Short mmCIF file of C-alpha atoms and ligand atoms in Angstrom, two decimals:
data_model
loop_
_atom_site.label_atom_id
_atom_site.label_comp_id
_atom_site.label_asym_id
_atom_site.label_seq_id
_atom_site.Cartn_x
_atom_site.Cartn_y
_atom_site.Cartn_z
CA MET A 1147 21.74 -87.78 -14.80
CA GLN A 1148 21.83 -91.80 -15.51
CA LYS A 1149 18.87 -93.70 -14.67
CA ASN A 1150 18.76 -95.04 -11.37
CA SER A 1151 18.13 -98.31 -12.68
CA ASP A 1152 21.15 -98.29 -14.76
CA LEU A 1153 23.72 -97.33 -11.94
CA LEU A 1154 22.29 -99.76 -9.20
CA LYS A 1155 23.10 -102.23 -12.32
CA LYS A 1156 27.29 -100.72 -12.14
CA ILE A 1157 27.37 -101.39 -8.50
CA PRO A 1158 30.39 -104.17 -8.17
CA GLN A 1159 29.07 -107.83 -7.11
CA VAL A 1160 30.98 -108.41 -3.28
CA ASP A 1161 32.67 -111.59 -4.08
CA LYS A 1162 34.35 -109.89 -7.40
CA LEU A 1163 35.41 -107.12 -5.39
CA ILE A 1164 36.71 -108.93 -2.78
CA GLN A 1165 38.62 -111.39 -5.23
CA PHE A 1166 40.34 -108.86 -7.10
CA ASN A 1167 41.07 -106.53 -3.90
CA ALA A 1168 42.01 -109.46 -1.43
CA HIS A 1169 45.38 -108.75 -1.39
CA ILE A 1170 44.47 -105.24 -0.20
CA CYS A 1171 44.73 -105.70 3.80
CA SER A 1172 46.04 -108.78 5.11
CA GLU A 1173 45.50 -107.48 8.60
CA ILE A 1174 41.76 -108.22 7.95
CA TYR A 1175 40.14 -111.66 7.80
CA ARG A 1176 37.82 -112.14 4.79
CA HIS A 1177 35.04 -112.55 6.66
CA GLU A 1178 35.54 -108.84 8.27
CA LEU A 1179 35.93 -107.44 4.64
CA THR A 1180 33.25 -109.50 3.37
CA ASP A 1181 30.88 -107.95 6.09
CA ALA A 1182 32.22 -104.25 5.40
CA VAL A 1183 31.87 -104.46 1.57
CA ARG A 1184 28.31 -105.77 1.88
CA ASP A 1185 27.55 -103.02 3.98
CA VAL A 1186 29.33 -100.33 2.15
CA LEU A 1187 27.48 -101.55 -1.24
CA GLY A 1188 24.21 -101.73 0.88
CA GLU A 1189 24.35 -97.91 0.90
CA LEU A 1190 26.11 -96.90 -2.08
CA ARG A 1191 22.61 -98.61 -3.84
CA GLU A 1192 20.73 -96.93 -0.55
CA GLN A 1193 21.62 -93.51 -1.90
CA ILE A 1194 21.57 -94.06 -5.58
CA VAL A 1195 18.03 -95.46 -5.24
CA ASN A 1196 17.30 -91.99 -2.52
CA GLY A 1197 18.81 -90.03 -5.61
CA ILE A 1198 21.59 -88.47 -3.12
CA ILE A 1199 24.45 -89.78 -5.65
CA ASP A 1200 24.28 -90.28 -9.58
CA HIS A 1201 27.45 -92.50 -9.90
CA VAL A 1202 29.29 -95.43 -8.48
CA PRO A 1203 32.93 -95.20 -7.30
CA ASP A 1204 35.53 -97.52 -8.82
CA ASP A 1205 36.35 -100.59 -7.23
CA ASP A 1206 39.20 -98.87 -5.63
CA THR A 1207 37.40 -96.62 -4.14
CA LEU A 1208 34.60 -98.96 -2.70
CA ILE A 1209 37.30 -101.02 -1.33
CA ASN A 1210 39.23 -98.92 0.46
CA ARG A 1211 36.10 -98.00 2.04
CA ALA A 1212 35.17 -101.35 2.88
CA VAL A 1213 38.59 -101.76 4.78
CA GLU A 1214 38.79 -98.54 6.65
CA LEU A 1215 35.34 -99.83 7.77
CA ALA A 1216 36.37 -103.26 8.54
CA GLU A 1217 39.42 -101.62 10.20
CA LYS A 1218 37.30 -98.99 12.48
CA ARG A 1219 34.94 -101.87 13.38
CA LEU A 1220 38.12 -103.89 14.81
CA ARG A 1221 39.25 -100.76 16.60
CA ASN A 1222 36.08 -100.74 18.33
CA ASN A 1223 35.63 -103.94 19.55
CA LYS A 1224 37.66 -102.94 22.02
CA ASP A 1225 40.37 -105.59 21.82
CA VAL A 1226 43.29 -105.55 23.84
CA ARG A 1227 45.58 -103.77 21.39
CA ARG A 1228 48.72 -101.78 21.67
CA VAL A 1229 49.04 -97.94 22.86
CA ILE A 1230 51.40 -95.05 23.34
CA ASN A 1231 51.45 -94.52 27.29
CA GLY A 1232 51.34 -90.39 27.27
CA THR A 1233 50.84 -90.03 30.66
CA GLY A 1234 53.64 -89.94 32.13
CA VAL A 1235 52.70 -93.24 35.08
CA ILE A 1236 55.09 -96.35 34.66
CA LEU A 1237 52.96 -98.34 36.06
CA HIS A 1238 49.75 -97.75 34.95
CA SER A 1239 47.01 -100.58 36.37
CA ASN A 1240 44.60 -99.55 32.98
CA LEU A 1241 47.61 -99.76 30.77
CA GLY A 1242 48.75 -103.12 31.50
CA ARG A 1243 51.27 -102.54 34.22
CA ALA A 1244 54.87 -103.32 33.49
CA CYS A 1245 56.76 -103.86 29.70
CA LEU A 1246 59.02 -106.28 28.83
CA SER A 1247 62.45 -106.10 28.15
CA LYS A 1248 62.84 -107.18 24.65
CA ALA A 1249 64.62 -110.45 25.56
CA ALA A 1250 61.33 -111.70 28.17
CA ALA A 1251 59.43 -110.41 24.94
CA ALA A 1252 61.59 -112.97 22.86
CA ALA A 1253 61.00 -115.60 25.08
CA VAL A 1254 57.25 -115.05 26.00
CA VAL A 1255 57.17 -115.74 21.74
CA GLU A 1256 59.40 -118.42 21.50
CA THR A 1257 57.56 -120.22 24.49
CA ALA A 1258 53.89 -119.27 23.57
CA SER A 1259 54.25 -121.18 20.05
CA SER A 1260 56.47 -124.36 20.66
CA TYR A 1261 56.62 -127.35 23.58
CA CYS A 1262 59.17 -126.06 26.38
CA THR A 1263 60.86 -127.65 29.26
CA LEU A 1264 58.29 -126.94 31.45
CA GLU A 1265 58.27 -129.69 33.90
CA TYR A 1266 61.06 -131.75 31.91
CA ASP A 1267 64.64 -131.97 32.74
CA ILE A 1268 66.91 -132.36 29.45
CA ASP A 1269 69.92 -133.86 31.25
CA GLU A 1270 67.95 -136.44 32.73
CA GLY A 1271 65.12 -137.15 29.64
CA LYS A 1272 62.47 -137.47 32.30
CA ARG A 1273 59.99 -134.96 34.76
CA GLY A 1274 61.79 -131.56 36.31
CA ASN A 1275 61.08 -128.93 38.40
CA ARG A 1276 58.58 -126.61 37.17
CA ALA A 1277 60.31 -122.87 37.16
CA GLY A 1278 63.89 -124.39 38.39
CA GLY A 1279 65.24 -121.47 36.80
CA VAL A 1280 63.82 -118.71 38.23
CA GLU A 1281 64.07 -120.33 41.69
CA ARG A 1282 67.42 -120.23 40.87
CA TYR A 1283 67.93 -116.60 39.68
CA LEU A 1284 65.97 -115.53 42.74
CA ARG A 1285 68.24 -116.90 44.96
CA ASP A 1286 71.19 -115.67 42.96
CA ILE A 1287 69.29 -112.01 43.24
CA THR A 1288 67.53 -111.92 46.94
CA GLY A 1289 69.44 -114.54 48.97
CA CYS A 1290 66.33 -116.09 49.46
CA GLU A 1291 65.85 -119.73 50.30
CA ALA A 1292 63.31 -121.14 48.08
CA SER A 1293 60.41 -119.20 46.01
CA LEU A 1294 57.31 -119.94 44.13
CA VAL A 1295 55.31 -118.47 41.57
CA VAL A 1296 51.59 -117.25 41.78
CA ASN A 1297 49.05 -115.35 39.54
CA ASN A 1298 49.34 -111.93 40.97
CA ASN A 1299 50.35 -110.81 44.48
CA ALA A 1300 46.54 -110.94 45.91
CA ALA A 1301 46.41 -114.82 45.32
CA ALA A 1302 50.13 -114.81 46.82
CA VAL A 1303 49.18 -113.35 50.38
CA LEU A 1304 45.65 -115.28 50.63
CA LEU A 1305 47.55 -118.43 49.42
CA ILE A 1306 50.76 -118.40 52.30
CA LEU A 1307 47.60 -117.21 54.74
CA SER A 1308 45.63 -120.31 53.74
CA ALA A 1309 49.22 -122.32 54.41
CA VAL A 1310 50.41 -120.32 57.16
CA ALA A 1311 47.78 -118.67 59.25
CA ASN A 1312 44.90 -121.08 58.79
CA ASP A 1313 42.68 -121.33 62.13
CA GLY A 1314 44.48 -118.92 63.88
CA ASN A 1315 44.79 -115.86 64.36
CA VAL A 1316 46.61 -112.62 61.98
CA LEU A 1317 48.15 -109.76 63.69
CA VAL A 1318 48.09 -106.65 61.38
CA SER A 1319 48.34 -102.88 62.53
CA ARG A 1320 45.69 -101.06 61.77
CA GLY A 1321 47.57 -98.23 59.88
CA GLU A 1322 47.98 -101.53 56.76
CA LEU A 1323 44.65 -102.56 56.60
CA VAL A 1324 44.38 -101.33 53.09
CA GLU A 1325 42.60 -102.10 50.18
CA ILE A 1326 45.12 -102.10 46.84
CA GLY A 1327 43.06 -101.01 43.74
CA GLY A 1328 40.07 -103.97 42.50
CA GLY A 1329 39.25 -104.18 45.16
CA PHE A 1330 41.88 -106.33 46.94
CA ARG A 1331 41.38 -105.61 50.59
CA VAL A 1332 43.25 -107.20 53.75
CA PRO A 1333 40.70 -107.86 56.22
CA ASP A 1334 38.74 -109.82 53.43
CA ILE A 1335 41.62 -111.69 52.34
CA ILE A 1336 42.82 -112.63 55.78
CA SER A 1337 39.08 -114.23 56.18
CA LEU A 1338 39.57 -115.87 53.26
CA GLY A 1339 42.42 -117.27 53.80
CA GLY A 1340 40.48 -118.95 57.15
CA SER A 1341 42.16 -116.74 59.96
CA THR A 1342 41.04 -114.49 62.29
CA LEU A 1343 42.45 -110.62 61.59
CA CYS A 1344 43.60 -109.20 64.96
CA GLU A 1345 43.73 -105.56 64.56
CA VAL A 1346 47.10 -104.52 66.05
CA GLY A 1347 47.69 -100.16 67.53
CA THR A 1348 46.07 -97.29 65.84
CA THR A 1349 45.60 -95.87 62.27
CA ASN A 1350 48.29 -93.55 62.51
CA LYS A 1351 50.33 -95.29 65.34
CA THR A 1352 51.65 -98.84 66.16
CA ARG A 1353 54.43 -99.66 68.41
CA LEU A 1354 55.82 -102.97 69.33
CA SER A 1355 54.06 -103.10 72.81
CA ASP A 1356 51.08 -103.71 70.50
CA TYR A 1357 52.09 -106.71 69.11
CA LYS A 1358 53.71 -108.18 72.14
CA ALA A 1359 50.27 -107.60 73.68
CA ALA A 1360 47.88 -109.07 70.87
CA ILE A 1361 50.07 -112.45 70.69
CA SER A 1362 48.28 -115.17 72.38
CA LYS A 1363 48.57 -118.81 71.64
CA ASP A 1364 46.22 -118.93 68.73
CA THR A 1365 48.42 -116.02 66.71
CA ARG A 1366 50.20 -117.95 63.67
CA ALA A 1367 51.54 -115.16 61.88
CA ILE A 1368 52.94 -111.51 61.80
CA LEU A 1369 51.44 -109.53 58.49
CA LYS A 1370 52.91 -106.70 57.38
CA VAL A 1371 51.75 -104.62 54.08
CA HIS A 1372 53.62 -102.15 52.58
CA SER A 1373 51.38 -99.35 52.25
CA SER A 1374 51.73 -98.68 48.54
CA ASN A 1375 48.57 -96.51 47.62
CA PHE A 1376 48.12 -94.06 50.64
CA LYS A 1377 50.33 -92.55 52.79
CA VAL A 1378 50.26 -91.36 56.49
CA VAL A 1379 52.00 -88.09 57.75
CA GLY A 1380 51.79 -85.95 60.87
CA PHE A 1381 51.91 -88.02 63.77
CA THR A 1382 52.81 -91.61 62.83
CA GLU A 1383 55.03 -94.40 64.19
CA SER A 1384 55.39 -98.38 62.75
CA VAL A 1385 57.03 -101.21 63.44
CA ASN A 1386 60.10 -102.75 61.46
CA VAL A 1387 60.25 -105.68 59.93
CA LYS A 1388 63.91 -106.10 61.71
CA GLU A 1389 61.84 -105.67 64.98
CA LEU A 1390 58.81 -107.51 63.77
CA ALA A 1391 61.19 -110.83 62.97
CA VAL A 1392 63.12 -110.20 66.49
CA LEU A 1393 59.42 -110.53 67.96
CA GLY A 1394 58.04 -113.79 66.26
CA LYS A 1395 61.50 -115.59 66.39
CA SER A 1396 60.87 -115.30 70.20
CA HIS A 1397 57.74 -116.73 69.91
CA GLY A 1398 57.87 -119.14 67.12
CA ILE A 1399 55.80 -116.85 65.01
CA PRO A 1400 56.34 -116.49 61.10
CA VAL A 1401 56.38 -113.07 60.03
CA ILE A 1402 55.29 -111.97 56.39
CA GLU A 1403 55.40 -109.18 54.85
CA ASP A 1404 53.86 -107.92 51.50
CA ILE A 1405 55.92 -105.56 50.28
CA GLY A 1406 54.05 -105.12 46.82
CA SER A 1407 55.65 -104.03 44.31
CA GLY A 1408 59.18 -105.65 44.37
CA ALA A 1409 62.17 -103.94 43.92
CA LEU A 1410 65.01 -106.22 43.14
CA THR A 1411 67.45 -103.45 42.41
CA ASP A 1412 68.01 -100.24 44.85
CA VAL A 1413 65.20 -97.48 43.07
CA ARG A 1414 66.15 -95.48 45.95
CA ARG A 1415 68.71 -93.46 43.77
CA TYR A 1416 65.76 -92.71 41.18
CA GLY A 1417 63.80 -90.90 43.99
CA LEU A 1418 61.83 -93.51 45.63
CA ASN A 1419 62.81 -93.20 48.91
CA GLU A 1420 60.69 -95.12 50.89
CA GLU A 1421 60.01 -98.40 48.68
CA PRO A 1422 60.86 -101.14 50.56
CA LEU A 1423 63.64 -103.78 48.31
CA VAL A 1424 63.13 -107.74 48.93
CA LYS A 1425 66.52 -108.24 49.73
CA GLU A 1426 66.62 -105.94 52.58
CA SER A 1427 62.76 -107.70 53.93
CA LEU A 1428 64.31 -111.07 53.84
CA ARG A 1429 67.81 -109.27 55.06
CA ASP A 1430 65.84 -108.12 58.05
CA GLY A 1431 64.24 -111.41 58.94
CA ALA A 1432 61.07 -111.69 57.08
CA ASP A 1433 60.59 -115.80 57.03
CA ILE A 1434 57.93 -114.82 53.88
CA VAL A 1435 57.71 -112.18 51.80
CA SER A 1436 55.36 -111.35 49.03
CA PHE A 1437 55.15 -108.77 45.71
CA SER A 1438 53.90 -108.66 42.29
CA GLY A 1439 55.92 -109.71 39.02
CA ASP A 1440 54.41 -106.91 36.86
CA LYS A 1441 55.34 -103.66 39.23
CA LEU A 1442 59.05 -102.13 39.55
CA LEU A 1443 60.64 -105.82 38.89
CA GLY A 1444 59.07 -105.04 35.20
CA GLY A 1445 57.76 -108.91 34.05
CA LEU A 1446 54.34 -110.41 33.19
CA GLN A 1447 51.45 -110.31 35.85
CA CYS A 1448 52.28 -112.35 38.45
CA GLY A 1449 52.92 -113.16 42.10
CA ILE A 1450 56.17 -113.96 43.77
CA ILE A 1451 56.11 -115.80 47.18
CA LEU A 1452 59.85 -116.50 48.95
CA GLY A 1453 61.63 -116.54 51.96
CA ARG A 1454 62.46 -119.91 54.23
CA LYS A 1455 62.66 -123.13 52.78
CA GLU A 1456 60.39 -125.00 55.32
CA PHE A 1457 57.46 -121.93 54.74
CA ILE A 1458 57.39 -122.22 51.22
CA GLU A 1459 57.58 -126.06 51.18
CA THR A 1460 54.48 -125.66 53.28
CA ILE A 1461 53.15 -123.16 50.46
CA LYS A 1462 54.13 -125.47 47.87
CA LYS A 1463 51.63 -128.11 49.13
CA HIS A 1464 48.70 -126.34 49.94
CA PRO A 1465 45.76 -127.30 47.20
CA LEU A 1466 45.61 -123.38 46.41
CA TYR A 1467 49.11 -123.55 44.75
CA ARG A 1468 47.68 -125.97 41.88
CA ALA A 1469 44.76 -123.45 41.24
CA PHE A 1470 47.08 -120.47 41.63
CA ARG A 1471 50.24 -121.40 39.54
CA VAL A 1472 51.17 -119.67 36.51
CA ASP A 1473 51.64 -120.96 32.73
CA LYS A 1474 54.89 -121.64 30.58
CA ILE A 1475 54.66 -117.62 29.22
CA THR A 1476 55.01 -116.14 32.41
CA ILE A 1477 57.49 -118.35 33.40
CA ALA A 1478 59.68 -117.32 30.36
CA ALA A 1479 58.98 -113.82 30.83
CA LEU A 1480 59.88 -113.81 34.14
CA GLU A 1481 62.89 -115.76 33.58
CA ALA A 1482 64.15 -113.95 30.71
CA THR A 1483 63.49 -110.75 32.96
CA LEU A 1484 65.28 -112.25 35.93
CA ARG A 1485 68.15 -112.91 34.42
CA ILE A 1486 69.60 -109.49 33.26
CA TYR A 1487 69.26 -108.59 36.80
CA ALA A 1488 72.67 -110.21 37.04
CA ASP A 1489 74.00 -107.27 35.31
CA PRO A 1490 72.79 -103.94 36.60
CA VAL A 1491 73.74 -101.29 34.18
CA LYS A 1492 71.92 -103.97 31.72
CA ALA A 1493 68.58 -103.97 33.74
CA GLU A 1494 69.15 -99.80 33.81
CA ARG A 1495 69.21 -100.14 30.30
CA ASP A 1496 67.14 -103.27 28.78
CA ILE A 1497 64.10 -102.95 31.51
CA PRO A 1498 61.42 -100.07 30.92
CA VAL A 1499 59.86 -99.79 33.69
CA LEU A 1500 64.05 -99.28 35.13
CA SER A 1501 65.28 -97.28 31.98
CA MET A 1502 62.25 -94.56 32.41
CA LEU A 1503 62.24 -94.51 35.97
CA ALA A 1504 66.65 -93.84 35.52
CA LEU A 1505 65.85 -90.78 33.07
CA THR A 1506 66.78 -87.54 34.47
CA ALA A 1507 64.73 -84.37 34.02
CA GLU A 1508 67.74 -83.50 31.68
CA ASP A 1509 67.43 -86.47 29.31
CA LEU A 1510 63.64 -85.86 29.44
CA CYS A 1511 64.03 -82.21 28.51
CA ILE A 1512 66.43 -83.06 25.87
CA ARG A 1513 63.74 -85.81 24.79
CA ALA A 1514 61.08 -83.38 24.80
CA GLU A 1515 62.35 -80.13 22.92
CA LYS A 1516 63.56 -82.97 20.10
CA LEU A 1517 60.08 -84.36 19.74
CA CYS A 1518 58.90 -80.99 19.37
CA LYS A 1519 61.52 -79.12 16.96
CA GLU A 1520 60.25 -82.26 14.67
CA ILE A 1521 57.00 -81.28 14.76
CA CYS A 1522 57.38 -77.45 13.86
CA LEU A 1523 59.69 -78.36 11.14
CA LYS A 1524 57.03 -81.04 10.16
CA GLY A 1525 54.16 -77.72 10.01
CA GLY A 1526 52.97 -78.70 12.90
CA ASN A 1527 52.81 -76.89 16.34
CA ALA A 1528 54.03 -77.68 19.92
CA GLU A 1529 55.09 -76.86 22.97
CA VAL A 1530 57.17 -78.63 26.23
CA LEU A 1531 56.11 -77.82 29.79
CA LYS A 1532 57.65 -79.02 32.80
CA VAL A 1533 55.41 -81.60 34.48
CA LYS A 1534 55.52 -84.22 36.94
CA SER A 1535 54.97 -88.26 36.98
CA VAL A 1536 54.52 -90.92 38.75
CA ALA A 1537 55.74 -94.56 39.37
CA GLY A 1538 52.52 -96.16 39.68
CA GLY A 1539 51.10 -99.22 39.76
CA GLY A 1540 50.89 -98.74 44.06
CA ALA A 1541 54.61 -97.89 44.23
CA VAL A 1542 55.57 -94.65 46.09
CA PRO A 1543 52.06 -92.72 47.41
CA GLY A 1544 52.74 -89.05 46.40
CA LEU A 1545 56.03 -89.11 45.02
CA GLU A 1546 56.67 -87.13 41.75
CA LEU A 1547 59.28 -87.69 39.32
CA ASP A 1548 60.03 -84.66 37.27
CA SER A 1549 59.72 -84.90 33.54
CA TYR A 1550 58.22 -82.90 30.75
CA ALA A 1551 55.22 -83.38 28.14
CA ILE A 1552 55.08 -82.28 24.60
CA THR A 1553 51.13 -80.19 24.46
CA PRO A 1554 50.23 -79.68 20.62
CA VAL A 1555 49.09 -75.75 20.07
CA GLY A 1556 46.29 -75.40 16.94
CA SER A 1557 47.36 -72.78 14.55
CA GLY A 1558 44.84 -69.94 14.53
CA SER A 1559 41.37 -71.30 14.83
CA ALA A 1560 41.66 -73.64 17.74
CA GLY A 1561 41.19 -72.07 20.85
CA GLU A 1562 38.81 -73.01 24.53
CA GLY A 1563 38.60 -76.64 25.31
CA SER A 1564 40.91 -77.73 21.37
CA ALA A 1565 42.98 -79.84 24.51
CA GLY A 1566 39.80 -82.37 24.92
CA VAL A 1567 39.79 -82.61 20.78
CA TYR A 1568 43.25 -83.50 20.95
CA GLU A 1569 42.97 -86.21 23.20
CA GLN A 1570 39.99 -87.70 21.58
CA LYS A 1571 41.53 -87.64 17.98
CA LEU A 1572 44.76 -89.25 19.47
CA ARG A 1573 42.31 -91.45 21.84
CA ALA A 1574 40.84 -92.46 18.27
CA LEU A 1575 43.94 -93.21 16.42
CA PRO A 1576 45.16 -96.75 15.42
CA VAL A 1577 47.88 -96.90 17.61
CA PRO A 1578 45.94 -94.56 20.21
CA ILE A 1579 48.11 -91.99 22.07
CA ILE A 1580 46.77 -91.67 25.61
CA GLY A 1581 47.64 -88.54 27.17
CA ARG A 1582 46.44 -86.87 30.27
CA ILE A 1583 44.73 -82.84 30.18
CA GLU A 1584 45.81 -80.09 33.40
CA ASN A 1585 44.81 -77.11 32.65
CA ASP A 1586 42.96 -77.17 29.33
CA ARG A 1587 46.01 -77.97 28.43
CA LEU A 1588 46.20 -81.78 26.36
CA LEU A 1589 49.73 -83.30 27.74
CA ILE A 1590 51.88 -86.15 26.38
CA ASP A 1591 54.70 -87.29 29.05
CA VAL A 1592 57.95 -87.67 27.22
CA ARG A 1593 58.95 -90.32 30.37
CA THR A 1594 56.54 -93.40 29.44
CA MET A 1595 57.19 -93.54 25.63
CA PHE A 1596 59.95 -95.25 23.40
CA GLU A 1597 61.96 -94.09 21.32
CA ASP A 1598 60.65 -96.32 18.42
CA ASP A 1599 57.11 -95.22 18.51
CA PHE A 1600 58.91 -91.30 18.82
CA GLU A 1601 58.12 -91.08 14.70
CA TYR A 1602 54.26 -91.91 14.76
CA ILE A 1603 54.13 -89.34 17.49
CA ILE A 1604 55.49 -86.98 15.80
CA ASN A 1605 53.44 -87.33 12.83
CA GLU A 1606 50.00 -87.27 14.54
CA ILE A 1607 50.67 -84.10 16.49
CA VAL A 1608 51.44 -82.38 12.90
CA LYS A 1609 48.69 -83.72 11.92
CA VAL A 1610 46.04 -83.45 14.53
CA THR A 1611 47.43 -80.14 15.48
CA THR A 1612 47.32 -78.84 10.99
CA SER A 1613 43.99 -80.39 10.63
CA SER A 1614 41.14 -77.30 9.83
CA GLU A 1615 38.25 -79.23 11.95
CA GLU A 1616 39.45 -78.55 15.32
C1 PLP B 1717 50.01 -104.19 43.89
C2 PLP B 1717 49.95 -104.92 45.65
C3 PLP B 1717 49.06 -105.76 45.97
C4 PLP B 1717 48.47 -106.58 44.73
O1 PLP B 1717 48.93 -107.10 44.05
P1 PLP B 1717 48.67 -107.44 42.19
O2 PLP B 1717 49.78 -108.32 41.55
O3 PLP B 1717 48.03 -106.68 41.80
O4 PLP B 1717 47.49 -108.52 43.08
C5 PLP B 1717 49.29 -106.55 47.09
N1 PLP B 1717 49.18 -105.57 47.63
C6 PLP B 1717 49.94 -104.53 48.08
C7 PLP B 1717 50.75 -103.37 49.34
C8 PLP B 1717 50.29 -103.99 46.69
O5 PLP B 1717 51.27 -103.17 46.43
#
């Protein structure tokens, strides 16, 4: 055995080790690699001093160890990074809701890294209309007179109420005084907007006569809120927008509808039977409609307000609009997404939210079996299970879509509790695969996966089901 002091002398210098291996990992910044190398060599020194090891590993081994450490640190920094959604929840708020189409993503990249015509009219060579393209597309798709875009739907509702109903009463059915995830509570938004909530009807039943009786000279608006994330079953009654619009018109009171997820196409053909459509809300007579841009529409986070021109103009002039307006990236993504909607076939093919909804149980069964077969061919083990997936994101409470999942199955040693081990291992990957555990099995729903990720998913499931330390 060599003497400790001789061994210590063999430890390479930090700078030299990095200099000769700087090419090894382009993802890691030099300072991150330097920190990692220093720590790896420090640990080595300690092990030598304590007599735990009797040799100095070669440079390659050491640098690889450092890269691994740096990568692990990067992952543990909790930075936002890509994951594979195996939850089956298409609009998962924790996983960033909608994924953009390829065209919208390309528009984001181009606009983000360059100057653009955000408020510039190329033909005239002077200042132009912000989001003019978005307005044009929304008019074509929904038939609205005018529109504007803000940060999210919560901001949209607050802005609408602040601009239209300030200092007066807003009528809302008791059954629609909801809280949407993340603390968006309708009563709070109303008081924040400077108006007074006037509750109408009861939790389960509200009739047109209730609204009529509640109207006073102080009534500034009737607000209808889609109860996105819950459902009242049993004896229920509510008043539809059509009836409210007639009532509103006869009293000169605008009807506002927060429809939540903002379906631009008929998503009912995918089984989302009770989902309000933007077009229908307008056609039924709502004066102002608001919804999210990153739910069923399939764009980036934003809130869209559209409807009658006189109200949109009033809203646009409110100072809060300036505080809530969106950036060039959101506008670029929205414009590129809306452009696709002109062609329904293209929309279903290219907008991931729609293509995931459009997948039939049969499509999904074939997909799951194909993945499973590949996993088994490569020496791993998995099974196909029939499951239910949900649209999520506040769209369609209680509605479940038939889907299929693959579930990793261990070889031999894996028994009770292995679902938890698989879940943890797959979640700890460089690109984590997020599934859900049900009845002690890890389910990886195939509805919310992208085909580009299939190979990665197959390989990683093979690894976890063949690894010996389950
Ligand atoms: C989701 C939702 C909101 C909140 O929208 P964000 O875009 O997340 O701010 C508000 N109202 C309804 C009915 C919703 O479904």
